[in-house]
């Protein structure tokens, strides 16, 4: 039960992580499962049947056909064409290899399937009933199916190949998450293995990774940034590491605005890694003690490393914000759903509106985190969501015990582990605040999606596994990844074969 029996060694030497049985056997199994499940979802789920997938594909298609970035207002590149371009550029290159541009003038979209020629009301009447989904939500999915029929065979083939490319990014995100957690807790590999198991088989992570969209690459760039930041924290801020960190931050700027949530953690890692010029004397008050610790930091060393990292990041990704400012008048341009956008002053004038929004958004985001497929219109039974909530809350007693251990000096973590944990926790908090801001000011329905938290899923699982592991007998902790992985694999297959496939059969596809 106690954590002291598992006190950590100093994790400065990462003694051959590749030679660990978890890394040699469990990690490859998780990556293989991730790829296999992703390929299955990518080929079984009709194209266009993921949140905003037609818009994401149209953006990549425009880049493949025209070889330049679109003007959101002047070009017909889809309503996602305001997004940062890195993922779409890579997807466009993959699409070119798959045959985009090879169409002949005679090529056109396929005939609309007979099942889709009926009205939405007629089709919706024969679809399954999901208690947590409004039936008119199905209209979004049906409209997307009709849009997909307008693309040529070569474009549809390229769409599938782009999906498979995105599956690879999802698997890369899994690998980075495993490495991050293992770096923080090298003597507790079951924590990293649990994170890998969740990323391999969580149904919504599989679904999003098997669709064209910029969420999986955001998982990759935030994971890469966090891994480099933690390596710098452990090994020091050499010019090479600072340069690589800057490249990761720049890639984040070119992937999605939410990737910038990792920037504060990267800077804090550089502060801690810079070390101290001297050991500060202890003070009587907390504020004085904090001031002395801050003054003792080697700020010159920090400035050199941070200047290099930020300079590289701006050189790699800053041009995107300059372009947006020149073209649209704002560095972060969000022209979609303008009619739904509200200012913060609304909540200041009517505080009750905040509660009204959160009352809807939080349950919606929770359901979408676990199982809200297609255009969030395919869902599991409410009882399953309640079961998942109970399983999530099962970590709470252990987390409270860990807090008690920290205050009583029984935690047993090294200074490096404590700092690394705070860096992960900071990034989780910042991304959640960013998603909350999106929900409150941009789009309640579009923002209330748990998939936006997948870039920090490794950290969320790490915290959950720490809590559960704290109350488990020590000998039972190694079984946790297997139990979690097997349960989620079964859940994943049930969602695909027991929910998604029957839904499209009910349509007549």
Tab-separated table of C-alpha atoms in Angstrom:
chain	number	residue	atom	x	y	z
A	1	UNK	CA	0.000	0.000	0.000
A	2	UNK	CA	2.690	2.507	0.901
A	3	UNK	CA	4.729	4.379	-1.678
A	4	UNK	CA	7.935	4.274	0.329
A	5	UNK	CA	8.442	0.621	-0.521
A	6	UNK	CA	8.882	1.761	-4.117
A	7	UNK	CA	11.104	4.780	-3.600
A	8	UNK	CA	12.684	5.818	-6.846
A	9	UNK	CA	16.290	5.811	-7.759
A	10	UNK	CA	17.778	8.941	-9.255
A	11	UNK	CA	16.743	8.657	-12.873
A	12	UNK	CA	19.771	10.354	-14.376
A	13	UNK	CA	21.092	7.251	-16.138
A	14	UNK	CA	18.280	5.968	-18.290
A	15	UNK	CA	19.787	2.518	-18.110
A	16	UNK	CA	18.956	1.004	-21.463
A	17	UNK	CA	15.225	1.656	-21.641
A	18	UNK	CA	15.153	-0.338	-24.867
A	19	UNK	CA	16.331	-3.451	-22.998
A	20	UNK	CA	13.400	-3.344	-20.582
A	21	UNK	CA	10.942	-6.236	-21.131
A	22	UNK	CA	8.170	-3.646	-21.226
A	23	UNK	CA	9.935	-1.794	-24.055
A	24	UNK	CA	10.900	-4.959	-25.926
A	25	UNK	CA	7.547	-6.718	-25.735
A	26	UNK	CA	4.639	-4.694	-24.346
A	27	UNK	CA	5.367	-1.454	-26.210
A	28	UNK	CA	5.657	-3.127	-29.656
A	29	UNK	CA	2.432	-5.033	-28.930
A	30	UNK	CA	0.674	-1.758	-28.136
A	31	UNK	CA	2.024	-0.102	-31.278
A	32	UNK	CA	0.938	-3.099	-33.347
A	33	UNK	CA	-2.538	-3.003	-31.829
A	34	UNK	CA	-2.745	0.735	-32.441
A	35	UNK	CA	-1.833	0.307	-36.100
A	36	UNK	CA	-4.138	-2.671	-36.633
A	37	UNK	CA	-7.123	-1.034	-34.954
A	38	UNK	CA	-6.451	2.227	-36.759
A	39	UNK	CA	-6.293	0.519	-40.137
A	40	UNK	CA	-9.541	-1.301	-39.383
A	41	UNK	CA	-11.368	1.900	-38.425
A	42	UNK	CA	-9.873	3.768	-41.408
A	43	UNK	CA	-11.144	1.191	-43.885
A	44	UNK	CA	-14.482	0.296	-42.254
A	45	UNK	CA	-15.767	3.770	-41.387
A	46	UNK	CA	-16.967	5.573	-44.551
A	47	UNK	CA	-14.889	8.566	-45.571
A	48	UNK	CA	-16.110	11.834	-44.171
A	49	UNK	CA	-17.499	10.152	-41.052
A	50	UNK	CA	-15.394	11.868	-38.403
A	51	UNK	CA	-15.762	15.381	-36.958
A	52	UNK	CA	-15.123	17.930	-39.734
A	53	UNK	CA	-13.228	15.366	-41.804
A	54	UNK	CA	-14.508	16.649	-45.196
A	55	UNK	CA	-13.238	20.135	-44.321
A	56	UNK	CA	-9.834	18.786	-43.337
A	57	UNK	CA	-9.600	16.739	-46.517
A	58	UNK	CA	-10.598	19.673	-48.738
A	59	UNK	CA	-7.766	21.725	-47.228
A	60	UNK	CA	-5.204	18.993	-47.995
A	61	UNK	CA	-6.738	18.510	-51.441
A	62	UNK	CA	-6.362	22.217	-52.223
A	63	UNK	CA	-2.668	22.115	-51.252
A	64	UNK	CA	-2.111	19.039	-53.418
A	65	UNK	CA	-3.840	20.576	-56.421
A	66	UNK	CA	-2.556	24.159	-56.210
A	67	UNK	CA	0.765	23.892	-54.354
A	68	UNK	CA	0.140	26.992	-52.235
A	69	UNK	CA	-1.597	28.072	-49.056
A	70	UNK	CA	-5.201	29.174	-49.483
A	71	UNK	CA	-6.779	32.499	-48.693
A	72	UNK	CA	-9.709	31.540	-46.493
A	73	UNK	CA	-12.051	34.072	-48.083
A	74	UNK	CA	-10.840	33.983	-51.688
A	75	UNK	CA	-10.295	30.248	-52.259
A	76	UNK	CA	-12.622	27.271	-52.055
A	77	UNK	CA	-10.444	25.208	-49.752
A	78	UNK	CA	-12.956	24.184	-47.097
A	79	UNK	CA	-13.887	25.708	-43.779
A	80	UNK	CA	-10.819	24.226	-42.062
A	81	UNK	CA	-8.404	26.080	-44.345
A	82	UNK	CA	-7.581	28.665	-41.671
A	83	UNK	CA	-5.697	25.964	-39.731
A	84	UNK	CA	-1.904	25.862	-39.444
A	85	UNK	CA	-0.533	24.079	-42.520
A	86	UNK	CA	2.094	21.499	-41.465
A	87	UNK	CA	-0.145	18.435	-41.221
A	88	UNK	CA	-2.126	19.344	-44.330
A	89	UNK	CA	1.063	19.863	-46.329
A	90	UNK	CA	2.285	16.399	-45.349
A	91	UNK	CA	-1.143	14.910	-46.068
A	92	UNK	CA	-1.168	16.655	-49.466
A	93	UNK	CA	2.205	15.091	-50.299
A	94	UNK	CA	0.824	11.682	-49.344
A	95	UNK	CA	-2.246	12.404	-51.464
A	96	UNK	CA	-0.086	13.277	-54.476
A	97	UNK	CA	1.684	9.932	-54.123
A	98	UNK	CA	-1.723	8.249	-53.972
A	99	UNK	CA	-2.867	9.763	-57.265
A	100	UNK	CA	-4.370	13.203	-56.635
A	101	UNK	CA	-3.776	15.162	-59.805
A	102	UNK	CA	-3.865	12.087	-62.021
A	103	UNK	CA	-7.581	12.415	-62.733
A	104	UNK	CA	-8.775	12.850	-66.303
A	105	UNK	CA	-11.403	15.413	-67.300
A	106	UNK	CA	-13.899	12.553	-67.557
A	107	UNK	CA	-13.395	11.609	-63.919
A	108	UNK	CA	-16.119	12.709	-61.564
A	109	UNK	CA	-17.804	11.808	-58.350
A	110	UNK	CA	-19.575	8.520	-57.957
A	111	UNK	CA	-23.331	8.282	-58.211
A	112	UNK	CA	-25.082	8.998	-54.952
A	113	UNK	CA	-25.926	5.654	-53.291
A	114	UNK	CA	-29.613	4.869	-53.414
A	115	UNK	CA	-29.741	4.694	-49.623
A	116	UNK	CA	-28.747	8.378	-49.450
A	117	UNK	CA	-31.255	9.598	-52.012
A	118	UNK	CA	-34.026	9.580	-49.436
A	119	UNK	CA	-34.598	12.589	-47.234
A	120	UNK	CA	-32.795	12.946	-43.924
A	121	UNK	CA	-36.037	12.452	-42.020
A	122	UNK	CA	-36.713	9.172	-43.787
A	123	UNK	CA	-33.208	7.860	-43.118
A	124	UNK	CA	-33.078	9.059	-39.514
A	125	UNK	CA	-36.363	7.304	-38.782
A	126	UNK	CA	-34.720	3.907	-39.260
A	127	UNK	CA	-31.484	4.673	-37.385
A	128	UNK	CA	-30.733	3.396	-33.872
A	129	UNK	CA	-31.793	5.575	-30.967
A	130	UNK	CA	-29.010	6.876	-28.716
A	131	UNK	CA	-30.351	8.493	-25.512
A	132	UNK	CA	-27.438	10.956	-25.268
A	133	UNK	CA	-27.648	12.095	-28.914
A	134	UNK	CA	-30.221	14.411	-30.447
A	135	UNK	CA	-31.569	12.707	-33.552
A	136	UNK	CA	-31.011	15.777	-35.711
A	137	UNK	CA	-27.274	15.307	-35.075
A	138	UNK	CA	-27.461	12.452	-37.594
A	139	UNK	CA	-28.104	15.012	-40.339
A	140	UNK	CA	-24.469	16.156	-40.126
A	141	UNK	CA	-23.255	12.629	-40.790
A	142	UNK	CA	-25.713	12.113	-43.655
A	143	UNK	CA	-24.717	15.381	-45.308
A	144	UNK	CA	-21.048	14.390	-45.029
A	145	UNK	CA	-21.781	11.060	-46.706
A	146	UNK	CA	-23.382	12.890	-49.624
A	147	UNK	CA	-20.439	15.314	-49.856
A	148	UNK	CA	-17.991	12.400	-50.018
A	149	UNK	CA	-19.770	11.046	-53.102
A	150	UNK	CA	-18.785	14.203	-55.008
A	151	UNK	CA	-15.078	13.318	-55.017
A	152	UNK	CA	-13.392	11.398	-57.818
A	153	UNK	CA	-12.214	7.799	-57.328
A	154	UNK	CA	-8.588	9.009	-57.181
A	155	UNK	CA	-9.472	11.571	-54.538
A	156	UNK	CA	-11.356	9.025	-52.480
A	157	UNK	CA	-8.410	6.654	-52.733
A	158	UNK	CA	-6.090	9.444	-51.611
A	159	UNK	CA	-8.472	10.195	-48.745
A	160	UNK	CA	-8.053	6.628	-47.473
A	161	UNK	CA	-4.267	6.842	-47.809
A	162	UNK	CA	-4.271	10.101	-45.840
A	163	UNK	CA	-6.247	8.308	-43.160
A	164	UNK	CA	-3.629	5.566	-42.964
A	165	UNK	CA	-0.893	8.202	-42.779
A	166	UNK	CA	-2.708	9.755	-39.821
A	167	UNK	CA	-2.884	6.321	-38.162
A	168	UNK	CA	0.926	6.305	-38.236
A	169	UNK	CA	0.940	9.669	-36.465
A	170	UNK	CA	-1.381	8.248	-33.813
A	171	UNK	CA	1.056	5.392	-33.222
A	172	UNK	CA	3.943	7.864	-33.001
A	173	UNK	CA	1.986	9.767	-30.361
A	174	UNK	CA	1.636	6.507	-28.423
A	175	UNK	CA	5.400	5.926	-28.546
A	176	UNK	CA	6.175	9.451	-27.354
A	177	UNK	CA	3.672	9.149	-24.502
A	178	UNK	CA	5.291	5.904	-23.374
A	179	UNK	CA	8.754	7.457	-23.456
A	180	UNK	CA	7.655	10.522	-21.499
A	181	UNK	CA	6.095	8.533	-18.661
A	182	UNK	CA	9.023	6.107	-18.578
A	183	UNK	CA	11.448	9.016	-18.383
A	184	UNK	CA	9.594	10.453	-15.388
A	185	UNK	CA	9.212	7.084	-13.621
A	186	UNK	CA	11.885	4.716	-14.985
A	187	UNK	CA	11.558	2.388	-11.992
A	188	UNK	CA	7.793	2.038	-12.502
A	189	UNK	CA	7.507	0.861	-16.118
A	190	UNK	CA	3.940	-0.286	-15.498
A	191	UNK	CA	2.944	3.400	-15.520
A	192	UNK	CA	4.343	3.932	-19.019
A	193	UNK	CA	2.881	0.608	-20.134
A	194	UNK	CA	-0.568	1.645	-18.904
A	195	UNK	CA	-0.303	4.890	-20.869
A	196	UNK	CA	0.673	2.908	-23.979
A	197	UNK	CA	-2.251	0.507	-23.483
A	198	UNK	CA	-4.762	3.363	-23.263
A	199	UNK	CA	-3.384	5.135	-26.325
A	200	UNK	CA	-3.399	1.855	-28.241
A	201	UNK	CA	-7.025	0.919	-27.614
A	202	UNK	CA	-9.071	3.914	-26.440
A	203	UNK	CA	-11.887	3.872	-29.022
A	204	UNK	CA	-12.028	7.616	-29.638
A	205	UNK	CA	-8.258	7.902	-29.954
A	206	UNK	CA	-8.388	5.149	-32.562
A	207	UNK	CA	-11.317	6.806	-34.350
A	208	UNK	CA	-9.654	10.225	-34.510
A	209	UNK	CA	-6.297	8.726	-35.522
A	210	UNK	CA	-8.060	6.900	-38.372
A	211	UNK	CA	-9.494	10.073	-39.897
A	212	UNK	CA	-8.043	13.051	-41.740
A	213	UNK	CA	-7.559	15.826	-39.192
A	214	UNK	CA	-4.943	17.703	-37.200
A	215	UNK	CA	-5.577	16.219	-33.738
A	216	UNK	CA	-3.122	13.266	-34.049
A	217	UNK	CA	-0.246	15.508	-35.249
A	218	UNK	CA	-0.959	17.772	-32.273
A	219	UNK	CA	-0.482	14.737	-30.031
A	220	UNK	CA	2.883	14.206	-31.729
A	221	UNK	CA	4.213	17.771	-31.479
A	222	UNK	CA	3.160	18.237	-27.840
A	223	UNK	CA	4.594	14.820	-26.997
A	224	UNK	CA	7.856	15.649	-28.752
A	225	UNK	CA	8.084	19.028	-27.006
A	226	UNK	CA	7.447	17.486	-23.591
A	227	UNK	CA	9.958	14.681	-24.171
A	228	UNK	CA	12.684	17.142	-25.196
A	229	UNK	CA	11.851	19.434	-22.272
A	230	UNK	CA	12.173	16.531	-19.849
A	231	UNK	CA	15.451	15.404	-21.427
A	232	UNK	CA	16.759	18.935	-20.952
A	233	UNK	CA	15.558	18.910	-17.360
A	234	UNK	CA	17.422	15.646	-16.773
A	235	UNK	CA	20.577	16.123	-18.841
A	236	UNK	CA	21.012	19.893	-19.134
A	237	UNK	CA	20.329	22.579	-21.775
A	238	UNK	CA	23.027	21.992	-24.388
A	239	UNK	CA	22.805	24.001	-27.642
A	240	UNK	CA	21.788	20.867	-29.536
A	241	UNK	CA	18.938	20.085	-27.134
A	242	UNK	CA	17.774	23.716	-27.087
A	243	UNK	CA	17.757	23.736	-30.899
A	244	UNK	CA	15.720	20.533	-31.056
A	245	UNK	CA	13.301	21.937	-28.485
A	246	UNK	CA	12.932	25.055	-30.636
A	247	UNK	CA	12.191	22.938	-33.699
A	248	UNK	CA	9.518	21.033	-31.774
A	249	UNK	CA	7.944	24.296	-30.588
A	250	UNK	CA	8.059	25.649	-34.152
A	251	UNK	CA	6.407	22.481	-35.449
A	252	UNK	CA	3.696	23.015	-32.852
A	253	UNK	CA	3.107	26.550	-34.107
A	254	UNK	CA	2.630	25.119	-37.589
A	255	UNK	CA	0.323	22.310	-36.447
A	256	UNK	CA	-2.385	23.766	-34.211
A	257	UNK	CA	-2.753	26.732	-31.878
A	258	UNK	CA	-3.405	24.451	-28.911
A	259	UNK	CA	0.095	22.979	-29.295
A	260	UNK	CA	1.423	26.213	-27.789
A	261	UNK	CA	0.148	24.933	-24.423
A	262	UNK	CA	3.501	23.122	-24.098
A	263	UNK	CA	5.533	26.347	-24.310
A	264	UNK	CA	5.356	27.338	-20.595
A	265	UNK	CA	6.455	23.852	-19.527
A	266	UNK	CA	9.383	24.017	-21.955
A	267	UNK	CA	10.502	27.371	-20.536
A	268	UNK	CA	10.132	26.181	-16.950
A	269	UNK	CA	12.213	23.115	-17.794
A	270	UNK	CA	14.935	25.449	-19.080
A	271	UNK	CA	14.789	27.478	-15.854
A	272	UNK	CA	15.237	24.397	-13.697
A	273	UNK	CA	17.867	22.907	-16.008
A	274	UNK	CA	19.926	26.122	-15.899
A	275	UNK	CA	20.659	25.399	-12.246
A	276	UNK	CA	21.739	27.842	-9.574
A	277	UNK	CA	24.693	30.168	-9.323
A	278	UNK	CA	24.702	29.561	-5.582
A	279	UNK	CA	22.669	27.716	-2.977
A	280	UNK	CA	20.237	30.201	-1.384
A	281	UNK	CA	20.009	30.559	2.363
A	282	UNK	CA	16.709	29.431	3.894
A	283	UNK	CA	14.327	32.246	4.856
A	284	UNK	CA	11.667	32.485	7.536
A	285	UNK	CA	8.798	33.304	5.174
A	286	UNK	CA	7.609	31.536	2.047
A	287	UNK	CA	7.778	34.651	-0.143
A	288	UNK	CA	11.302	35.543	0.963
A	289	UNK	CA	12.444	31.964	0.461
A	290	UNK	CA	10.909	31.938	-3.027
A	291	UNK	CA	12.564	35.255	-3.898
A	292	UNK	CA	15.974	33.930	-2.858
A	293	UNK	CA	15.507	30.776	-4.899
A	294	UNK	CA	14.528	32.813	-7.965
A	295	UNK	CA	17.511	35.129	-7.506
A	296	UNK	CA	19.854	32.153	-7.260
A	297	UNK	CA	18.912	30.793	-10.700
A	298	UNK	CA	21.610	31.016	-13.346
A	299	UNK	CA	19.573	33.386	-15.485
A	300	UNK	CA	22.386	33.975	-17.960
A	301	UNK	CA	22.525	30.268	-18.764
A	302	UNK	CA	18.732	30.192	-19.035
A	303	UNK	CA	18.709	33.218	-21.342
A	304	UNK	CA	21.190	31.602	-23.716
A	305	UNK	CA	19.232	28.332	-23.916
A	306	UNK	CA	15.803	29.980	-24.054
A	307	UNK	CA	16.961	32.544	-26.606
A	308	UNK	CA	18.236	29.773	-28.863
A	309	UNK	CA	15.096	27.644	-28.458
A	310	UNK	CA	12.678	30.524	-28.987
A	311	UNK	CA	14.728	31.904	-31.877
A	312	UNK	CA	14.621	28.563	-33.657
A	313	UNK	CA	10.891	28.222	-32.900
A	314	UNK	CA	10.108	31.654	-34.336
A	315	UNK	CA	12.279	31.010	-37.381
A	316	UNK	CA	10.467	27.724	-38.003
A	317	UNK	CA	6.900	28.736	-37.234
A	318	UNK	CA	6.661	32.476	-36.668
A	319	UNK	CA	6.077	33.221	-40.331
A	320	UNK	CA	2.623	31.621	-40.049
A	321	UNK	CA	1.471	34.232	-37.547
A	322	UNK	CA	2.991	37.022	-39.617
A	323	UNK	CA	1.095	35.764	-42.670
A	324	UNK	CA	-2.168	35.619	-40.726
A	325	UNK	CA	-1.665	39.147	-39.428
A	326	UNK	CA	-0.947	40.530	-42.886
A	327	UNK	CA	-3.765	38.592	-44.556
A	328	UNK	CA	-6.484	38.590	-41.906
A	329	UNK	CA	-5.413	41.213	-39.376
A	330	UNK	CA	-4.888	38.739	-36.516
A	331	UNK	CA	-2.098	36.226	-35.749
A	332	UNK	CA	-4.612	33.606	-34.611
A	333	UNK	CA	-7.407	33.698	-37.117
A	334	UNK	CA	-10.630	31.779	-36.426
A	335	UNK	CA	-13.265	32.637	-39.023
A	336	UNK	CA	-15.417	29.499	-38.679
A	337	UNK	CA	-18.690	29.616	-36.746
A	338	UNK	CA	-18.508	33.379	-36.328
A	339	UNK	CA	-22.204	33.491	-35.513
A	340	UNK	CA	-21.579	31.275	-32.458
A	341	UNK	CA	-18.676	33.253	-31.027
A	342	UNK	CA	-19.243	35.243	-27.847
A	343	UNK	CA	-16.992	37.554	-25.862
A	344	UNK	CA	-15.917	37.150	-22.254
A	345	UNK	CA	-18.034	40.176	-21.395
A	346	UNK	CA	-21.137	37.989	-21.777
A	347	UNK	CA	-20.068	35.896	-18.791
A	348	UNK	CA	-19.069	38.957	-16.789
A	349	UNK	CA	-22.495	40.473	-17.368
A	350	UNK	CA	-24.369	37.199	-16.806
A	351	UNK	CA	-22.329	34.870	-14.548
A	352	UNK	CA	-25.129	32.311	-14.586
A	353	UNK	CA	-24.372	31.738	-18.270
A	354	UNK	CA	-21.046	30.179	-17.270
A	355	UNK	CA	-22.797	27.472	-15.271
A	356	UNK	CA	-25.348	26.918	-18.019
A	357	UNK	CA	-22.597	26.338	-20.580
A	358	UNK	CA	-20.483	24.083	-18.352
A	359	UNK	CA	-23.508	22.005	-17.390
A	360	UNK	CA	-23.844	21.058	-21.043
A	361	UNK	CA	-20.202	21.092	-22.105
A	362	UNK	CA	-18.582	18.928	-19.427
A	363	UNK	CA	-20.816	15.835	-19.852
A	364	UNK	CA	-20.639	16.256	-23.633
A	365	UNK	CA	-16.820	16.394	-23.560
A	366	UNK	CA	-16.643	13.370	-21.263
A	367	UNK	CA	-18.831	11.278	-23.552
A	368	UNK	CA	-16.877	12.391	-26.602
A	369	UNK	CA	-13.586	11.552	-24.893
A	370	UNK	CA	-14.609	7.911	-24.638
A	371	UNK	CA	-17.116	7.139	-27.359
A	372	UNK	CA	-18.805	9.698	-29.599
A	373	UNK	CA	-18.203	8.501	-33.125
A	374	UNK	CA	-18.789	9.854	-36.637
A	375	UNK	CA	-20.147	13.387	-36.102
A	376	UNK	CA	-20.595	12.619	-32.378
A	377	UNK	CA	-23.897	11.002	-33.337
A	378	UNK	CA	-22.999	7.378	-32.515
A	379	UNK	CA	-22.819	6.734	-28.791
A	380	UNK	CA	-22.777	3.926	-26.253
A	381	UNK	CA	-25.503	3.327	-23.669
A	382	UNK	CA	-25.638	5.886	-20.811
A	383	UNK	CA	-24.883	3.136	-18.284
A	384	UNK	CA	-21.491	2.621	-19.925
A	385	UNK	CA	-20.611	6.296	-19.553
A	386	UNK	CA	-21.500	6.089	-15.856
A	387	UNK	CA	-19.309	3.002	-15.499
A	388	UNK	CA	-16.422	4.833	-17.179
A	389	UNK	CA	-16.894	7.788	-14.833
A	390	UNK	CA	-16.719	5.470	-11.824
A	391	UNK	CA	-13.517	3.926	-13.169
A	392	UNK	CA	-12.033	7.383	-13.634
A	393	UNK	CA	-12.920	8.364	-10.074
A	394	UNK	CA	-11.363	5.139	-8.766
A	395	UNK	CA	-7.995	6.926	-8.865
A	396	UNK	CA	-9.138	9.683	-6.507
A	397	UNK	CA	-8.462	7.901	-3.160
A	398	UNK	CA	-4.955	6.983	-4.276
A	399	UNK	CA	-4.227	10.511	-5.475
A	400	UNK	CA	-5.347	11.866	-2.088
A	401	UNK	CA	-3.005	9.393	-0.391
A	402	UNK	CA	-0.162	10.557	-2.640
A	403	UNK	CA	-0.837	14.152	-1.613
A	404	UNK	CA	-0.697	13.054	2.014
A	405	UNK	CA	2.561	11.223	1.311
A	406	UNK	CA	4.009	14.384	-0.189
A	407	UNK	CA	3.144	16.473	2.878
A	408	UNK	CA	4.472	13.854	5.297
A	409	UNK	CA	7.718	13.213	3.419
A	410	UNK	CA	6.814	9.642	2.449
A	411	UNK	CA	6.419	10.159	-1.282
A	412	UNK	CA	9.882	8.938	-2.190
A	413	UNK	CA	10.210	10.820	-5.476
A	414	UNK	CA	13.468	12.402	-6.567
A	415	UNK	CA	13.668	16.157	-7.185
A	416	UNK	CA	13.811	15.422	-10.903
A	417	UNK	CA	10.603	13.386	-10.748
A	418	UNK	CA	8.770	16.045	-8.761
A	419	UNK	CA	9.736	18.721	-11.278
A	420	UNK	CA	8.904	16.513	-14.252
A	421	UNK	CA	5.509	15.742	-12.723
A	422	UNK	CA	4.795	19.468	-12.328
A	423	UNK	CA	5.752	20.097	-15.958
A	424	UNK	CA	3.289	17.445	-17.129
A	425	UNK	CA	0.589	18.723	-14.773
A	426	UNK	CA	1.125	22.297	-15.972
A	427	UNK	CA	0.685	21.277	-19.612
A	428	UNK	CA	-2.479	19.324	-18.811
A	429	UNK	CA	-3.928	22.331	-16.973
A	430	UNK	CA	-3.048	24.803	-19.736
A	431	UNK	CA	-4.532	22.648	-22.472
A	432	UNK	CA	-7.711	22.163	-20.457
A	433	UNK	CA	-7.982	25.919	-19.944
A	434	UNK	CA	-7.444	26.443	-23.674
A	435	UNK	CA	-10.238	23.989	-24.493
A	436	UNK	CA	-12.464	25.657	-21.898
A	437	UNK	CA	-11.817	29.040	-23.482
A	438	UNK	CA	-12.693	27.604	-26.883
A	439	UNK	CA	-15.951	26.207	-25.503
A	440	UNK	CA	-16.923	29.462	-23.812
A	441	UNK	CA	-16.033	31.893	-26.598
A	442	UNK	CA	-15.950	30.021	-29.930
A	443	UNK	CA	-18.287	27.043	-30.141
A	444	UNK	CA	-20.065	25.125	-27.390
A	445	UNK	CA	-20.886	22.096	-29.525
A	446	UNK	CA	-17.675	22.011	-31.539
A	447	UNK	CA	-15.519	22.746	-28.513
A	448	UNK	CA	-17.066	20.254	-26.104
A	449	UNK	CA	-15.045	17.367	-27.493
A	450	UNK	CA	-12.753	15.288	-25.339
A	451	UNK	CA	-10.506	14.576	-28.323
A	452	UNK	CA	-8.951	18.007	-27.830
A	453	UNK	CA	-7.339	16.607	-24.659
A	454	UNK	CA	-5.632	13.702	-26.435
A	455	UNK	CA	-2.301	15.606	-26.719
A	456	UNK	CA	-1.973	15.262	-22.911
A	457	UNK	CA	-3.622	11.842	-22.669
A	458	UNK	CA	-0.296	10.320	-21.604
A	459	UNK	CA	-0.227	12.610	-18.572
A	460	UNK	CA	-3.858	12.023	-17.676
A	461	UNK	CA	-3.310	8.258	-17.777
A	462	UNK	CA	-0.097	8.625	-15.769
A	463	UNK	CA	-1.979	10.442	-13.008
A	464	UNK	CA	-4.819	7.913	-13.070
A	465	UNK	CA	-2.410	4.972	-12.895
A	466	UNK	CA	-0.485	6.620	-10.048
A	467	UNK	CA	-3.705	6.945	-8.080
A	468	UNK	CA	-4.875	3.409	-8.757
A	469	UNK	CA	-1.397	1.999	-8.194
A	470	UNK	CA	-1.145	3.720	-4.829
A	471	UNK	CA	-3.945	1.566	-3.410
A	472	UNK	CA	-2.983	-1.645	-5.203
A	473	UNK	CA	-0.601	-4.174	-3.642
A	474	UNK	CA	2.851	-3.760	-5.094
A	475	UNK	CA	2.798	-7.171	-6.758
A	476	UNK	CA	-0.487	-6.337	-8.529
A	477	UNK	CA	0.712	-3.137	-10.214
A	478	UNK	CA	2.413	-4.901	-13.095
A	479	UNK	CA	-0.943	-6.411	-14.046
A	480	UNK	CA	-2.596	-3.006	-14.460
A	481	UNK	CA	-1.460	-2.410	-18.092
A	482	UNK	CA	-2.711	-5.844	-19.142
A	483	UNK	CA	-6.096	-5.416	-17.476
A	484	UNK	CA	-6.571	-1.905	-18.874
A	485	UNK	CA	-5.353	-2.913	-22.326
A	486	UNK	CA	-7.570	-5.988	-22.549
A	487	UNK	CA	-10.653	-4.092	-21.336
A	488	UNK	CA	-10.133	-1.227	-23.779
A	489	UNK	CA	-9.409	-3.611	-26.658
A	490	UNK	CA	-12.729	-5.338	-26.048
A	491	UNK	CA	-14.455	-1.959	-25.740
A	492	UNK	CA	-12.813	-0.769	-28.960
A	493	UNK	CA	-13.954	-3.803	-30.947
A	494	UNK	CA	-17.449	-3.533	-29.492
A	495	UNK	CA	-17.647	0.115	-30.563
A	496	UNK	CA	-16.529	-0.686	-34.106
A	497	UNK	CA	-18.438	-3.927	-34.697
A	498	UNK	CA	-21.347	-3.446	-32.321
A	499	UNK	CA	-22.108	0.251	-32.870
A	500	UNK	CA	-20.445	1.792	-35.909
A	501	UNK	CA	-20.946	-1.019	-38.435
A	502	UNK	CA	-24.639	-1.536	-37.528
A	503	UNK	CA	-25.261	2.212	-37.804
A	504	UNK	CA	-24.157	2.344	-41.444
A	505	UNK	CA	-25.983	-0.883	-42.208
A	506	UNK	CA	-29.138	0.781	-40.914
A	507	UNK	CA	-28.557	3.579	-43.432
A	508	UNK	CA	-28.213	0.976	-46.177
A	509	UNK	CA	-24.510	1.272	-46.946
